[in-house]
């Protein structure tokens, strides 16, 4: 029986130093009775203080600076609970799944012990300490947070395994986290319990049978005889059973069983097949016929191998993942904690973010090494939706020095952490890669497994989770960053690389990605300003302009990614923050789209892309995130979703602006994720002006390749023939059932994009159809630019709107249908706002 101690019925209070010891604050009957306040577990100290109004909203303007004192205090959390009389004589274990960071534990005033480490659980046998039929007092003394390194420092100074991001990062202000951030519960069992249950599937050739190696760690209070019964279930039906009898000594015993499963249902990544899940239940029955303990874990049956990329040099690591015999191109994204106060449970937001990833055709999330070893809820959702997980240990670069400490005590601590962390995640089929950490380097060269701490982590992975792929760090080099200089000096040395994180310019962006030779691009991106609603929610009207680094509010909220000068240069001068937001997001959209498409055109020499970053933990004003803090997509989200489409038509070209060129030229490609070629397709390609005039057009039969990319058409037009400042390359692929892929690129004949801001206003007509469909028709004489649909409700309204398409250009007379879905919890008012750069806003519904 598991008895949850989570909830809002905890109390908490802050102390300086050891004032709590002097006051006996952790004990029943203490005279320290003033200023205890309600708290929520799991949670965060800052969230509890914010709920009480004892700190200002840290998400607003610069107010996070006013709560930087919180982590310097000690906090006591306590809860009273009843111990049922029926528990007497049984084993009762008190579990803390995660306390951030170091804590002391007391029950009824008596010390249970101390624990350090936010990612490792702690448990205490408390059956002999409980007062049965009476009230018991549980107290947790959370010590002041350790002094750790912000982003700019030296990695060798780090001595803890704690989230680095909150000490100040480029996308997160200093909000050092403390709290009971994961579940607290009592487990009531008989004399023997299952401390661990691990199911390791091994697929036979041809995948017609899976041999399950089931390993269980049993913990017996005394010598006993136990019957171990194992059931394997799928979709509610038992598909395999095993039973055996064992004489157990006191303490821990590990048992291993072999359980075959015929015709297993295979788990596949998103877009490649279903995600069936199995349950393994272990029941421990004692000699008297009583069930002493029952433990169930969920797992999936799949085979994941890492193989070398096509044409890889001899010193390259394997970066291509082969799942169930099929190579999977990595449609990745970098994941960071969903909130700076990560202890607070946000199940709806978490599900929304994973849902957005699924709808964007993502099949892998890299859990970045400055954030979290993510909790079970994250992994459960990834299991269900086919999102493979690359999980890093919490080690990260620090700018000045990026080499971890070699101190034996630190290395031993990290090894102990890994010993506890790995078994807690290894049943998840979504987990495919363990990685030592983020950007661990020496002199700009990525570290290898020879580094002491990475060697220790690799050893733990090999012993405890041998079927998972291991990477020492990301990037794994030998060249760390994608630059033109690196390409000139080491054209074959760009294996797994990072960067750049900024839009390189209206021509340079395309030059760089056209030349890339990287075999895996595990972190890169482009910056963009926040959505308008996020700016309005977090910055007062008088501080919204100028949106530059000279504005202290904007400096606080994402100074590293404030590329206002580039946006102003690209658009010839912008005088308001709303237009600046739209323009910066357009540049982010274009930069992300082209980088991903260029990488995909190099499949399988390149095995995947993992742009930085998917989400953000704090509502920045400028950030590289494609989805904002409120789980609303920016324009860049739709660029990634399109580039990751199962069948994508893309174009290779040299610039977005064509002043000084004689000809516009592009090469059209088809990329296809399916295992078989697709025939009977027709490609229609047009060069069309913003006014709708067609300057060049071709239509031809094409075939989509099997799991790869191929060029299908060359486009060339004399620029002197294009009589408009803006024009499009419009691509569409159709099959027997209609349109199956499309893409539209906007170009300028001049030296910049200023004409995008000078187009005449057009009218877009909106008509509602069945099933939540909205059909948008451009009734104007020029293109409606950057048409966007948004949830028209306040940011704090329950639920979300989901759009099948967004952020697109509508040519004159053109119509496009967008399906709008709403979360079940959304209220009856469900307005959608439709607005383009040169259209009036329309509020529908």
PDB file of N, CA and C in Angstrom, residues 38 52 83 170 235 305 318 338 475 529 597 669 676 688 711 799-800 829:
ATOM      1  N   UNK A  38       1.118  27.973   5.030  1.00  0.00           N
ATOM      2  CA  UNK A  38       0.792  26.785   4.226  1.00  0.00           C
ATOM      3  C   UNK A  38       1.724  26.644   3.033  1.00  0.00           C
ATOM      4  N   UNK A  52       1.915  33.397  -1.151  1.00  0.00           N
ATOM      5  CA  UNK A  52       1.583  34.163   0.050  1.00  0.00           C
ATOM      6  C   UNK A  52       1.759  35.663  -0.132  1.00  0.00           C
ATOM      7  N   UNK A  83      -1.085   7.641  11.430  1.00  0.00           N
ATOM      8  CA  UNK A  83      -0.593   6.298  11.120  1.00  0.00           C
ATOM      9  C   UNK A  83      -1.676   5.300  11.500  1.00  0.00           C
ATOM     10  N   UNK A 170      21.651  32.332 -19.795  1.00  0.00           N
ATOM     11  CA  UNK A 170      21.251  33.317 -20.798  1.00  0.00           C
ATOM     12  C   UNK A 170      19.749  33.373 -20.995  1.00  0.00           C
ATOM     13  N   UNK A 235      -2.142  -4.204 -23.119  1.00  0.00           N
ATOM     14  CA  UNK A 235      -3.527  -3.795 -23.395  1.00  0.00           C
ATOM     15  C   UNK A 235      -4.511  -4.550 -22.511  1.00  0.00           C
ATOM     16  N   UNK A 305      19.961   0.670 -31.938  1.00  0.00           N
ATOM     17  CA  UNK A 305      21.400   0.564 -32.159  1.00  0.00           C
ATOM     18  C   UNK A 305      21.910   1.896 -32.692  1.00  0.00           C
ATOM     19  N   UNK A 318      29.467   6.816 -33.708  1.00  0.00           N
ATOM     20  CA  UNK A 318      28.207   6.504 -34.398  1.00  0.00           C
ATOM     21  C   UNK A 318      27.105   7.466 -33.966  1.00  0.00           C
ATOM     22  N   UNK A 338      10.581  23.165 -17.789  1.00  0.00           N
ATOM     23  CA  UNK A 338       9.429  23.952 -18.225  1.00  0.00           C
ATOM     24  C   UNK A 338       9.195  25.160 -17.342  1.00  0.00           C
ATOM     25  N   UNK A 475      28.726  19.071 -27.914  1.00  0.00           N
ATOM     26  CA  UNK A 475      29.094  18.261 -29.074  1.00  0.00           C
ATOM     27  C   UNK A 475      30.246  17.307 -28.737  1.00  0.00           C
ATOM     28  N   UNK A 529      12.183  37.593 -30.709  1.00  0.00           N
ATOM     29  CA  UNK A 529      11.507  38.304 -29.623  1.00  0.00           C
ATOM     30  C   UNK A 529      10.275  37.519 -29.193  1.00  0.00           C
ATOM     31  N   UNK A 597      16.275  22.263 -43.069  1.00  0.00           N
ATOM     32  CA  UNK A 597      16.115  21.711 -44.410  1.00  0.00           C
ATOM     33  C   UNK A 597      17.469  21.379 -45.034  1.00  0.00           C
ATOM     34  N   UNK A 669      14.349  20.108 -53.758  1.00  0.00           N
ATOM     35  CA  UNK A 669      14.600  18.760 -53.241  1.00  0.00           C
ATOM     36  C   UNK A 669      13.328  18.170 -52.657  1.00  0.00           C
ATOM     37  N   UNK A 676       9.662   3.407 -47.753  1.00  0.00           N
ATOM     38  CA  UNK A 676       9.486   3.029 -49.149  1.00  0.00           C
ATOM     39  C   UNK A 676       9.307   4.281 -50.004  1.00  0.00           C
ATOM     40  N   UNK A 688       6.679  33.599 -58.179  1.00  0.00           N
ATOM     41  CA  UNK A 688       5.497  34.441 -58.278  1.00  0.00           C
ATOM     42  C   UNK A 688       5.703  35.706 -57.456  1.00  0.00           C
ATOM     43  N   UNK A 711      17.571  15.747 -55.078  1.00  0.00           N
ATOM     44  CA  UNK A 711      17.179  16.915 -55.881  1.00  0.00           C
ATOM     45  C   UNK A 711      16.257  16.489 -57.013  1.00  0.00           C
ATOM     46  N   UNK A 799      -6.746  25.610 -20.603  1.00  0.00           N
ATOM     47  CA  UNK A 799      -6.653  24.911 -21.874  1.00  0.00           C
ATOM     48  C   UNK A 799      -5.936  25.724 -22.936  1.00  0.00           C
ATOM     49  N   UNK A 800      -5.872  25.141 -24.115  1.00  0.00           N
ATOM     50  CA  UNK A 800      -5.145  25.761 -25.223  1.00  0.00           C
ATOM     51  C   UNK A 800      -5.882  25.529 -26.531  1.00  0.00           C
ATOM     52  N   UNK A 829     -16.054  30.173 -24.232  1.00  0.00           N
ATOM     53  CA  UNK A 829     -15.564  31.262 -25.065  1.00  0.00           C
ATOM     54  C   UNK A 829     -14.259  30.825 -25.721  1.00  0.00           C
TER      55      UNK A 829
END
